[in-house]
CSV table of C-alpha atoms in Angstrom, one decimal:
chain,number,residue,atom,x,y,z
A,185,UNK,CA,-30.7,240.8,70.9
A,186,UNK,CA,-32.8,238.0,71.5
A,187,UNK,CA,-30.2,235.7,72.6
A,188,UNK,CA,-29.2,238.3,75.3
A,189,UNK,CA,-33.2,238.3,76.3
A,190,UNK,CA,-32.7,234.9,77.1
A,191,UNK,CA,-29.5,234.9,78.9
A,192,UNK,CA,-31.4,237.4,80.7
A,193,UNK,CA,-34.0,235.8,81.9
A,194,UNK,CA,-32.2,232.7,82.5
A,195,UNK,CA,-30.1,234.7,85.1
A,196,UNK,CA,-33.3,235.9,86.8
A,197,UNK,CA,-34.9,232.7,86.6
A,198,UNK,CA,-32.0,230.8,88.3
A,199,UNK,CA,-31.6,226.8,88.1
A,200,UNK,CA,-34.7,224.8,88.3
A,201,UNK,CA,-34.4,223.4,91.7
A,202,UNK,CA,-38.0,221.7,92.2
A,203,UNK,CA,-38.1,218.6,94.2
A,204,UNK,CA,-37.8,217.4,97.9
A,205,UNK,CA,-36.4,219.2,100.9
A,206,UNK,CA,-33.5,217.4,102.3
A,207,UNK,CA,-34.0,215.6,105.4
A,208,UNK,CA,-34.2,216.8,109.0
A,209,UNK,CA,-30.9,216.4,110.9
A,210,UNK,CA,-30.9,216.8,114.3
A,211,UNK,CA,-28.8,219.8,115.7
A,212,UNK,CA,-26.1,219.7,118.6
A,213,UNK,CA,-27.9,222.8,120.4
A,214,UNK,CA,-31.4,221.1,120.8
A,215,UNK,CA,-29.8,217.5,122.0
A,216,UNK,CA,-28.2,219.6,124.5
A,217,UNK,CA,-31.4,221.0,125.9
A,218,UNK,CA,-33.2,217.8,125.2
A,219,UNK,CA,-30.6,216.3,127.5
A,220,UNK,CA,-31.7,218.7,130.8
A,221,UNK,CA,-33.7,216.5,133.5
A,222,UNK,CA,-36.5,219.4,132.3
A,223,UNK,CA,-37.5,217.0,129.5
A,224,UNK,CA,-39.2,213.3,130.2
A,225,UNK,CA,-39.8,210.7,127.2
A,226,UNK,CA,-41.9,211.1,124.7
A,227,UNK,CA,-43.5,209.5,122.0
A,228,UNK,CA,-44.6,211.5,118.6
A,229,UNK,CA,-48.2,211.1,118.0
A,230,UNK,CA,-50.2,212.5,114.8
A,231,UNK,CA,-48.6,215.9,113.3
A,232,UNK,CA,-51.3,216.6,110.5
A,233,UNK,CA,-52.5,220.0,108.9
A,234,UNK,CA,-54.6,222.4,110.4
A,235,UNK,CA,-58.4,222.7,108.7
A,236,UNK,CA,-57.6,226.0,108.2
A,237,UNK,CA,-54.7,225.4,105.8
A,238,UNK,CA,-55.2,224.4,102.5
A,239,UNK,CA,-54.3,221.0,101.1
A,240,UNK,CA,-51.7,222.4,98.8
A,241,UNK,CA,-49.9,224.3,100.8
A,242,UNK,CA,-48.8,220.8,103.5
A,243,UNK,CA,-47.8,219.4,100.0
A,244,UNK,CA,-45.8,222.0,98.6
A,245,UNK,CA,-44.3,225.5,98.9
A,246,UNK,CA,-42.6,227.3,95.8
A,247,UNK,CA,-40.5,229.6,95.1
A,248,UNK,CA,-39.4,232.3,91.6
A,249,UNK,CA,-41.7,228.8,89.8
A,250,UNK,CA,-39.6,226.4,91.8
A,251,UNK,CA,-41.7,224.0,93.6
A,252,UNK,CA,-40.3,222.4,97.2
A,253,UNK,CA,-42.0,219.0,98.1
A,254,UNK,CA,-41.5,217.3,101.6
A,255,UNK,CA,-39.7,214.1,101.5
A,256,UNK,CA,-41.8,212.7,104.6
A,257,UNK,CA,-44.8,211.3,103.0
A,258,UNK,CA,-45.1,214.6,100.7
A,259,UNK,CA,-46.9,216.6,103.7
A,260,UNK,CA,-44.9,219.4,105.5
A,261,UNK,CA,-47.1,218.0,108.5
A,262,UNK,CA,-45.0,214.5,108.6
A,263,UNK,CA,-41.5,217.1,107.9
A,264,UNK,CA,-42.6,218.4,111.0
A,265,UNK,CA,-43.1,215.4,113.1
A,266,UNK,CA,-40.1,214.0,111.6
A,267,UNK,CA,-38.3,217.2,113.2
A,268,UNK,CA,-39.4,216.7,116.6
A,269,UNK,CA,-39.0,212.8,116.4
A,270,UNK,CA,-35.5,213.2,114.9
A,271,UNK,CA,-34.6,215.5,117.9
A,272,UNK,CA,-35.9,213.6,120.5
A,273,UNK,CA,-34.4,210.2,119.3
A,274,UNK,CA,-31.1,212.2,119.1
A,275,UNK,CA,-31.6,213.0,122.9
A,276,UNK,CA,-32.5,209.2,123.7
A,277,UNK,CA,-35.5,210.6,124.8
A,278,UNK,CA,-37.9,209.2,122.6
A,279,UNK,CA,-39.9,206.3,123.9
A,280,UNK,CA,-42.7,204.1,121.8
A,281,UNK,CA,-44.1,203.4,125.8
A,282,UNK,CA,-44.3,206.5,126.9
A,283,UNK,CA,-47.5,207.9,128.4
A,284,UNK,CA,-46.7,211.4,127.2
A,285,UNK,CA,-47.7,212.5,123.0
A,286,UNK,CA,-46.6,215.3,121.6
A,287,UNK,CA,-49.3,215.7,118.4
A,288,UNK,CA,-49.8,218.7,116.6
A,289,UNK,CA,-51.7,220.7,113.2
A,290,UNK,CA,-49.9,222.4,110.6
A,291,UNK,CA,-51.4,225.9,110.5
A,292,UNK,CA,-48.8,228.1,108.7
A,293,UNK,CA,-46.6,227.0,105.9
A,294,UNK,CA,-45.3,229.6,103.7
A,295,UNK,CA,-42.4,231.0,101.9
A,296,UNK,CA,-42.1,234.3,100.1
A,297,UNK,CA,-39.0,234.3,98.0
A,298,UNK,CA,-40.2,236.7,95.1
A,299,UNK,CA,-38.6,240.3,96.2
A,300,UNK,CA,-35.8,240.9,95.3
A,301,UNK,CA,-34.5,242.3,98.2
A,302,UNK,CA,-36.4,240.3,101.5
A,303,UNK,CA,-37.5,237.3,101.0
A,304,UNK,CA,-39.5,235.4,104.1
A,305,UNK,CA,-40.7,232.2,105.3
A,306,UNK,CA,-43.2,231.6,108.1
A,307,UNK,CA,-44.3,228.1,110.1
A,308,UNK,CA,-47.3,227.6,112.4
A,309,UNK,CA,-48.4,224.9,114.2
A,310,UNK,CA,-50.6,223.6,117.1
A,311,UNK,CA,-48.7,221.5,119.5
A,312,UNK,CA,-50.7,219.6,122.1
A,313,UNK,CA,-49.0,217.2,124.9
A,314,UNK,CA,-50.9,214.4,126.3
A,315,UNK,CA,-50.2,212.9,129.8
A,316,UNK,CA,-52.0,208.8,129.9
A,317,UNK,CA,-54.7,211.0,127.4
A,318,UNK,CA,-55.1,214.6,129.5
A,319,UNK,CA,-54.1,217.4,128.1
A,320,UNK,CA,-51.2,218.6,129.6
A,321,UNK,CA,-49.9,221.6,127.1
A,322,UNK,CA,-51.8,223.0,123.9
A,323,UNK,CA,-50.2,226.4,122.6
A,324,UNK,CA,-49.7,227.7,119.0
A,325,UNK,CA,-45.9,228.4,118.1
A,326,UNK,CA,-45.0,230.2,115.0
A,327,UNK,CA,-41.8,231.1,113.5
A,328,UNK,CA,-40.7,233.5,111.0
A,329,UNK,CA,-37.3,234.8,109.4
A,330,UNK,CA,-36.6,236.9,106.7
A,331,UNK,CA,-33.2,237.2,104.7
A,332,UNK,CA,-32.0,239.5,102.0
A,333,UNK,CA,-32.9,238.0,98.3
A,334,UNK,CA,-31.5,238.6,95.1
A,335,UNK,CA,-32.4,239.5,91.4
A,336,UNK,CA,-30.8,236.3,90.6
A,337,UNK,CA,-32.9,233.3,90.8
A,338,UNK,CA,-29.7,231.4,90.6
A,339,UNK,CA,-29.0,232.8,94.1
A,340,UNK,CA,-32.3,234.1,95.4
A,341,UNK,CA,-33.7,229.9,94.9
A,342,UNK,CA,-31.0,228.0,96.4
A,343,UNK,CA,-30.9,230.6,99.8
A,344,UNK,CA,-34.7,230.2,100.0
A,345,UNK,CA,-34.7,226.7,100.4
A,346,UNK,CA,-31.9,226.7,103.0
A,347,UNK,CA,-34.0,229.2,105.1
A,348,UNK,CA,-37.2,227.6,104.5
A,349,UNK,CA,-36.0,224.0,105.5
A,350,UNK,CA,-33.7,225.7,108.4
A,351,UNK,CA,-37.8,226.9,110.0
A,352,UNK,CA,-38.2,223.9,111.0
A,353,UNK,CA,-34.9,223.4,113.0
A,354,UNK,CA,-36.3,227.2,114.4
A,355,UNK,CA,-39.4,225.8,115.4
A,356,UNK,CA,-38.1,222.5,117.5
A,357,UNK,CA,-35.8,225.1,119.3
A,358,UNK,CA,-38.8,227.8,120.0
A,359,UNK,CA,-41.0,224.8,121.6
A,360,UNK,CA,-38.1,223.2,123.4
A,361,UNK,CA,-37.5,226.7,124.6
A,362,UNK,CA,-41.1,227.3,126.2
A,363,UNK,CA,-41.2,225.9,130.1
A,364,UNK,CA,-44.5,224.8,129.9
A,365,UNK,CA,-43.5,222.3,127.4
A,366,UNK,CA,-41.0,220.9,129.3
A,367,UNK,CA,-43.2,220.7,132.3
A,368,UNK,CA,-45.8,218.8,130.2
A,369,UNK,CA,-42.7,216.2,129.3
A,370,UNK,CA,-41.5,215.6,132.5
A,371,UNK,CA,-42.2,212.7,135.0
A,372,UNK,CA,-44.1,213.3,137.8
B,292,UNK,CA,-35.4,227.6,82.7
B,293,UNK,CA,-31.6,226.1,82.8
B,294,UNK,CA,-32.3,222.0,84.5
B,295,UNK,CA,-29.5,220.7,86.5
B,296,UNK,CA,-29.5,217.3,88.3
B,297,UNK,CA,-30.9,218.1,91.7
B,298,UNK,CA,-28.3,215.4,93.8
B,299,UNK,CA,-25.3,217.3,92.5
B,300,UNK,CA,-23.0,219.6,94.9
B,301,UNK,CA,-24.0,222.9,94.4
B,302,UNK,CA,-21.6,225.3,96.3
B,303,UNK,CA,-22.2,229.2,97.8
B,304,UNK,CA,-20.5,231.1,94.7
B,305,UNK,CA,-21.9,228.2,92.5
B,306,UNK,CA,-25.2,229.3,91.0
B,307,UNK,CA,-23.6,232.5,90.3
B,308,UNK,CA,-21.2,231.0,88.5
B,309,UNK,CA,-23.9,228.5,86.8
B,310,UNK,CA,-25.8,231.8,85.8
B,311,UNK,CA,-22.2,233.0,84.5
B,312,UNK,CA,-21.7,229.6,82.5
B,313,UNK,CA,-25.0,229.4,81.0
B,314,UNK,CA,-23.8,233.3,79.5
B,315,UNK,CA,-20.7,232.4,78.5
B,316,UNK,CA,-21.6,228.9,76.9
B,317,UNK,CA,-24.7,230.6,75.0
B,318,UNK,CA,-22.3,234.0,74.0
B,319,UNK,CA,-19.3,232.0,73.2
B,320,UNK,CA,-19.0,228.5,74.7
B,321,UNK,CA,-16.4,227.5,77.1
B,322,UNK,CA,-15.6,224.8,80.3
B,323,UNK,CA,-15.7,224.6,84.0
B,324,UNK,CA,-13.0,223.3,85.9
B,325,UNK,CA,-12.9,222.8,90.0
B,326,UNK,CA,-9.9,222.5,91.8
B,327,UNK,CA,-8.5,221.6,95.5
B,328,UNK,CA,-6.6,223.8,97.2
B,329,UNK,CA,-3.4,222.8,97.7
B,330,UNK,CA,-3.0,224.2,101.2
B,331,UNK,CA,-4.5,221.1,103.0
B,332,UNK,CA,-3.6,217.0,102.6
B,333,UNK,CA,-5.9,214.2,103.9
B,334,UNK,CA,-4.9,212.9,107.6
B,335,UNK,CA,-4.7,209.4,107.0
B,336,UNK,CA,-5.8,206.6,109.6
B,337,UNK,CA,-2.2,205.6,110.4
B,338,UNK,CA,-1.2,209.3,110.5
B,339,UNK,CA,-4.0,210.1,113.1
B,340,UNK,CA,-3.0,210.8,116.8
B,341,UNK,CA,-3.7,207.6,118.8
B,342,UNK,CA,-6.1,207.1,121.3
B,343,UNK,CA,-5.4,204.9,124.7
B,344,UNK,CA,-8.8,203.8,124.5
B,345,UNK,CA,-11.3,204.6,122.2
B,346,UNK,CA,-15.1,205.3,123.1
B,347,UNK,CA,-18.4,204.9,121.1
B,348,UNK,CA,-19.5,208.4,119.7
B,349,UNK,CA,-23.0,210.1,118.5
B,350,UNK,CA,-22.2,211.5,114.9
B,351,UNK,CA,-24.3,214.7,113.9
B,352,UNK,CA,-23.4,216.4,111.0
B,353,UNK,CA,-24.7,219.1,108.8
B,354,UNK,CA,-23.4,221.0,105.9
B,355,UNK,CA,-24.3,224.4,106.4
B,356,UNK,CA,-24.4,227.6,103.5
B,357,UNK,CA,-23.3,230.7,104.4
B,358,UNK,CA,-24.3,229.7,107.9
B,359,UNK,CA,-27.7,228.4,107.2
B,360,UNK,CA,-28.2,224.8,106.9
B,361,UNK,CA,-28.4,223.1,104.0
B,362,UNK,CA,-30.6,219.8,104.2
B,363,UNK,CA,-30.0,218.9,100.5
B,364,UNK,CA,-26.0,219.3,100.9
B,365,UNK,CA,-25.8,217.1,104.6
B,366,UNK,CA,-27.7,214.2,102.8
B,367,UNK,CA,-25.5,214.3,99.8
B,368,UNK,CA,-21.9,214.5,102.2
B,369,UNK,CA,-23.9,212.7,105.3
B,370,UNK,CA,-22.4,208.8,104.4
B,371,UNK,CA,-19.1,210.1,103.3
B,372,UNK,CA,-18.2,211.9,106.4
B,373,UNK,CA,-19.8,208.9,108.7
B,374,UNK,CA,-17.3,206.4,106.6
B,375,UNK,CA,-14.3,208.7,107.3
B,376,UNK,CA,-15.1,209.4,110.9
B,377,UNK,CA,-15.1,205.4,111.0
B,378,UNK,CA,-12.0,205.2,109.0
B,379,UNK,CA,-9.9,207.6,111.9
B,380,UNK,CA,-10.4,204.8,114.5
B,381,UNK,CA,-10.4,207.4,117.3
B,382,UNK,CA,-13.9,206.1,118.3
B,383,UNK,CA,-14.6,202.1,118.9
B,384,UNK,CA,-18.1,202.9,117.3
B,385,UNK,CA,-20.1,205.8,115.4
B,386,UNK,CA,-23.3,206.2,114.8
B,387,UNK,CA,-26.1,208.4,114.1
B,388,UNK,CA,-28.4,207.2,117.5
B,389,UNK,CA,-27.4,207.8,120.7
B,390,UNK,CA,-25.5,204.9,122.8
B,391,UNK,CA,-24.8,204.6,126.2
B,392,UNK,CA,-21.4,205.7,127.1
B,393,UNK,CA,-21.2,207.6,123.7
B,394,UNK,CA,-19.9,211.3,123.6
B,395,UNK,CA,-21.3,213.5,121.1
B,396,UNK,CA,-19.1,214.8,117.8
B,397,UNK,CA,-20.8,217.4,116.0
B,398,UNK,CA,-19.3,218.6,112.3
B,399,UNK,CA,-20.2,221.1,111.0
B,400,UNK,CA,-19.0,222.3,107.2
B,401,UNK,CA,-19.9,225.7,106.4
B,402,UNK,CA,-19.3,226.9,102.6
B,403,UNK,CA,-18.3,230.5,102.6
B,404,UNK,CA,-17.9,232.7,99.5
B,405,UNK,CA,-14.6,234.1,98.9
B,406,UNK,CA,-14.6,237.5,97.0
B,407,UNK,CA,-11.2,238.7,97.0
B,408,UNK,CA,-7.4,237.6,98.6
B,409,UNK,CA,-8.4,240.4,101.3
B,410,UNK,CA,-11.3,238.4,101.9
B,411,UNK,CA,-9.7,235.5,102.2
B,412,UNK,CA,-7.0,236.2,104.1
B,413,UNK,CA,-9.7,238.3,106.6
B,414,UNK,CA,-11.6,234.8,107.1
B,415,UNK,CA,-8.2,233.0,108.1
B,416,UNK,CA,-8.2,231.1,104.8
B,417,UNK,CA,-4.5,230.5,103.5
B,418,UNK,CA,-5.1,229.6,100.0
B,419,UNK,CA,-3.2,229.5,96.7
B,420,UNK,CA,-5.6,231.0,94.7
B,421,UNK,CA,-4.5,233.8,92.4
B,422,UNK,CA,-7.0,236.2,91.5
B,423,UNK,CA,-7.6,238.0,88.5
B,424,UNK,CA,-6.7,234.8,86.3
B,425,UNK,CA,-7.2,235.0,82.5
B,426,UNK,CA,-10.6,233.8,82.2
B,427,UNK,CA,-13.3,233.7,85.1
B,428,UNK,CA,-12.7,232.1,88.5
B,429,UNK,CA,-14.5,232.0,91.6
B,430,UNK,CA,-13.2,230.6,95.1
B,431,UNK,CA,-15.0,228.5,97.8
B,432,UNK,CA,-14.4,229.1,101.2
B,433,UNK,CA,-15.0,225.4,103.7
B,434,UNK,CA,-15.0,226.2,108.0
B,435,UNK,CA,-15.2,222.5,109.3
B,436,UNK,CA,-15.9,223.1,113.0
B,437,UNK,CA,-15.8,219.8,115.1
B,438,UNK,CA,-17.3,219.5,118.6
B,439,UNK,CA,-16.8,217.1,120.8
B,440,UNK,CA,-18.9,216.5,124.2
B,441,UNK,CA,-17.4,213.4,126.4
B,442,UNK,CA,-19.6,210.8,127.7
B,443,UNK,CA,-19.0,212.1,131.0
B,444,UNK,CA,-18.3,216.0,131.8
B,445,UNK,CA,-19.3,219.0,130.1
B,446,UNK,CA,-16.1,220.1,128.5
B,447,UNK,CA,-16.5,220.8,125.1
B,448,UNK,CA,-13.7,220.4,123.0
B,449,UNK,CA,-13.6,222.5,119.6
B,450,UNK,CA,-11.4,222.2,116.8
B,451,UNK,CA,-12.0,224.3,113.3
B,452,UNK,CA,-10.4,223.7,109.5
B,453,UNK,CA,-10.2,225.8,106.7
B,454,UNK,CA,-10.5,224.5,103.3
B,455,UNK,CA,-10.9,225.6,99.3
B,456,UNK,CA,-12.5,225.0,96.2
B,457,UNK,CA,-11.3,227.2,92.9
B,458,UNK,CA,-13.1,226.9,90.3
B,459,UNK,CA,-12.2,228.5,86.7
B,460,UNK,CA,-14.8,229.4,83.3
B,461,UNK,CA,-12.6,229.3,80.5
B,462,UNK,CA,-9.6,229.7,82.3
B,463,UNK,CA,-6.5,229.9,80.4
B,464,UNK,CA,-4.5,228.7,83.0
B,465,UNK,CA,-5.1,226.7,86.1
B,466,UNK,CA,-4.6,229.0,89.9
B,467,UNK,CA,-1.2,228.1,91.4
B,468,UNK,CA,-1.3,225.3,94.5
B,469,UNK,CA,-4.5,223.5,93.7
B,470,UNK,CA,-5.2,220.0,92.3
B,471,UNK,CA,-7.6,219.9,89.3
B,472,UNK,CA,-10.5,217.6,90.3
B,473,UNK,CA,-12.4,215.3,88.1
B,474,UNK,CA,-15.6,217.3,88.5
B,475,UNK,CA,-17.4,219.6,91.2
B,476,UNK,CA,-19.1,216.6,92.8
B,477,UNK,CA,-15.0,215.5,93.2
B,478,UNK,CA,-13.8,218.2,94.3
B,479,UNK,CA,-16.4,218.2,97.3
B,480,UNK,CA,-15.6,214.6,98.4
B,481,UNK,CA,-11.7,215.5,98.2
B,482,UNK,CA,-12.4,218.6,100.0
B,483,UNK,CA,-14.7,216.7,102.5
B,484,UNK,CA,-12.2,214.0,102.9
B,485,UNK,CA,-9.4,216.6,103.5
B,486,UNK,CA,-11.1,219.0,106.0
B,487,UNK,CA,-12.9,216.1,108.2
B,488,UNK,CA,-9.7,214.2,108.6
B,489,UNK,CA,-7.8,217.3,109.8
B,490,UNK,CA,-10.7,218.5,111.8
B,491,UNK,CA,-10.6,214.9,113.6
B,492,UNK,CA,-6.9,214.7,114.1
B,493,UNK,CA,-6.7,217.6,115.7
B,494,UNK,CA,-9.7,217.1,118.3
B,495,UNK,CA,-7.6,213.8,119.0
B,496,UNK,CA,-4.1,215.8,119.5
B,497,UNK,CA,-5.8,217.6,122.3
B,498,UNK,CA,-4.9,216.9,125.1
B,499,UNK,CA,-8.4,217.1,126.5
B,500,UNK,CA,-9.3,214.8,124.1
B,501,UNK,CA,-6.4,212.2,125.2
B,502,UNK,CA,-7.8,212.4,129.1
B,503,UNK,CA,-11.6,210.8,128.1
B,504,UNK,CA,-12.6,208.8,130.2
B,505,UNK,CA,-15.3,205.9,129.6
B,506,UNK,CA,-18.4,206.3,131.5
B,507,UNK,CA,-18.3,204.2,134.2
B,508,UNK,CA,-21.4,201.2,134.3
């Protein structure tokens, strides 16, 4: 009986899988857009987290006791300038001279992986373009998905760190997708 | 909590079949064993359709889980399938950074559970797996999707592979048509090997592919 408890439990508990997030890879989609005359060069300025968000939560998420660490600096800020730097340099449109800086603050960093049926995953950010220093676009964009989760940690873990690390791939493609910020990139 | 080593391959049908192992071992002990489906061979370099003249190319790549991406997978496969997208010589250089005068090839490998030989043969895979072996077995579906955007033009060319992993948990026998593989870290670089190099000689048997033309200065 008690060695059926703890096979049990071990198959709700799933495989530890605490550590770093793998790293961004640009996708085919987003250099495709990047490559549109819409966008100018950019360079990536700060990315850092929000006042309103808590310290711990830029440094980790977690999941069923499974925590998820960035592996850019160990700050979900830096994973998220790394995103948009990664995409742009894909593009060849990243540029250390350029006038225009994309910056941003972390506002929203969180992943719910607990049900047993939904699980859900939600990231927030500021993002602010600067033309030779004026502002040029400032606009919160937030993303959010939702999949179906399982009793099975050994399932419900490994699928909650694909979605959660796929957000930020989400979020590149929901900014790249606003006009303004293209506007803001582009030479005048 | 069961500990594995977090740089190992862990594949879609795997953790179910971890959660099954850990059962089995602790009720009555037993082994895992991966193999290769049978039903595709590695296109060698010499065996690859040639190209008149060979232009620089932008490699993304991404291993993908049931559709979603999976970060920890690309970085463990990334190197590999950069060394064997060297190896095909159908490009004069690849790399991860853009170039000028470089298309674009993006690969994709997408690991798909496969729950029965319906299933299997409804996702296009042709496979030798048997089901219902003595013992416990699980199958691994692969969809290596290449796309190909020339330096010049729009025209995307797209090629796709199907692949398999079997895996058996105290299997009496091994399924028909599939190489045993030293381990499951193995059987994913065989597999990976297997599906990119088909995936790449057929974008260079097309004839679309044949026609690039280098951008001009």
């Amino acid at each position: 009986m008690r060695t059926l408890a703890v096979v049990m439990l071990a198959l709700a508990v799933g495989a530890c899988a605490s550590g770093p997030i793998g790293k961004y890879q640009p996708s085919l989609d987003n250099l495709i857009v990047l490559r549109g005359e819409q966008f100018g060069n950019i360079r990536v300025g700060e990315v850092g987290r929000a006042p309103g968000l808590a310290a711990a939560a830029d440094r980790s998420v977690s999941v069923r006791g499974h925590t998820l660490s960035s592996p850019e600096g160990n700050s979900f800020a830096q994973y998220l300038r790394a995103a948009i730097s990664t995409e742009f340099k894909a593009a060849a449109k990243l540029d250390p001279d350029s006038p225009v800086v994309v910056s941003g603050e972390l506002s929203r960093n969180e992943l719910h992986g607990a049900g047993t049926s939904v699980a859900k995953a939600a990231l927030g950010a500021r993002i602010n373009v600067t033309r030779s220093g004026v502002v040029a676009y400032d606009r919160p964009i937030v993303v959010e998905t939702e999949w179906p989760s399982a009793f099975m940690g050994a399932i419900a873990v490994p699928d909650a760190i694909n979605h959660y690390a796929e957000l930020y791939r989400l979020f590149v493609s929901r900014l790249l997708a606003d006009p303004d910020f293209a506007a803001a990139t582009r030479r005048e | 909590m069961i500990t594995f080593p977090q740089r190992r391959f862990v594949p879609a049908t795997r953790p179910i079949l971890y959660a099954v192992v850990f059962a089995a071992a602790t009720l009555s002990g037993g082994c895992v064993t991966s193999y290769v489906d049978n039903g595709l061979q590695e296109v060698t370099p010499d065996q690859m359709p040639k190209t008149i003249q060979p232009q620089p190319v932008q490699l993304l790549f991404e291993f993908r889980t049931k559709g979603t991406l999976n970060s920890r997978a690309t970085d463990l496969l990334k190197e590999e399938v950069f060394e064997i997208t060297r190896g095909s010589t159908l490009f004069s250089s690849v790399s991860a950074e853009p170039a000028s005068g470089a298309g674009v090839l993006n690969l994709i490998i997408d690991n798909v559970p496969i729950t029965s030989q319906s299933d299997a043969a409804t996702k296009g895979f042709v496979t030798g797996l048997t089901f219902g072996l003595a013992g416990s077995a699980v199958s691994d579906g692969y969809i290596c999707t290449a796309d190909y955007l020339p330096p010049i033009g729009n025209a995307r060319i797209t090629t796709e592979v199907r692949h398999a992993i079997h895996t058996t948990v105290g299997a009496k026998g091994a399924p028909p048509n599939a190489t045993k593989a030293k381990n499951m870290d193995s059987a994913a670089r065989i597999m990976t090997q297997q599906i990119v190099s088909n995936a790449l000689s057929q974008l260079a048997a097309d004839p679309a592919f044949a026609t690039v033309k280098p951008q001009q200065p």
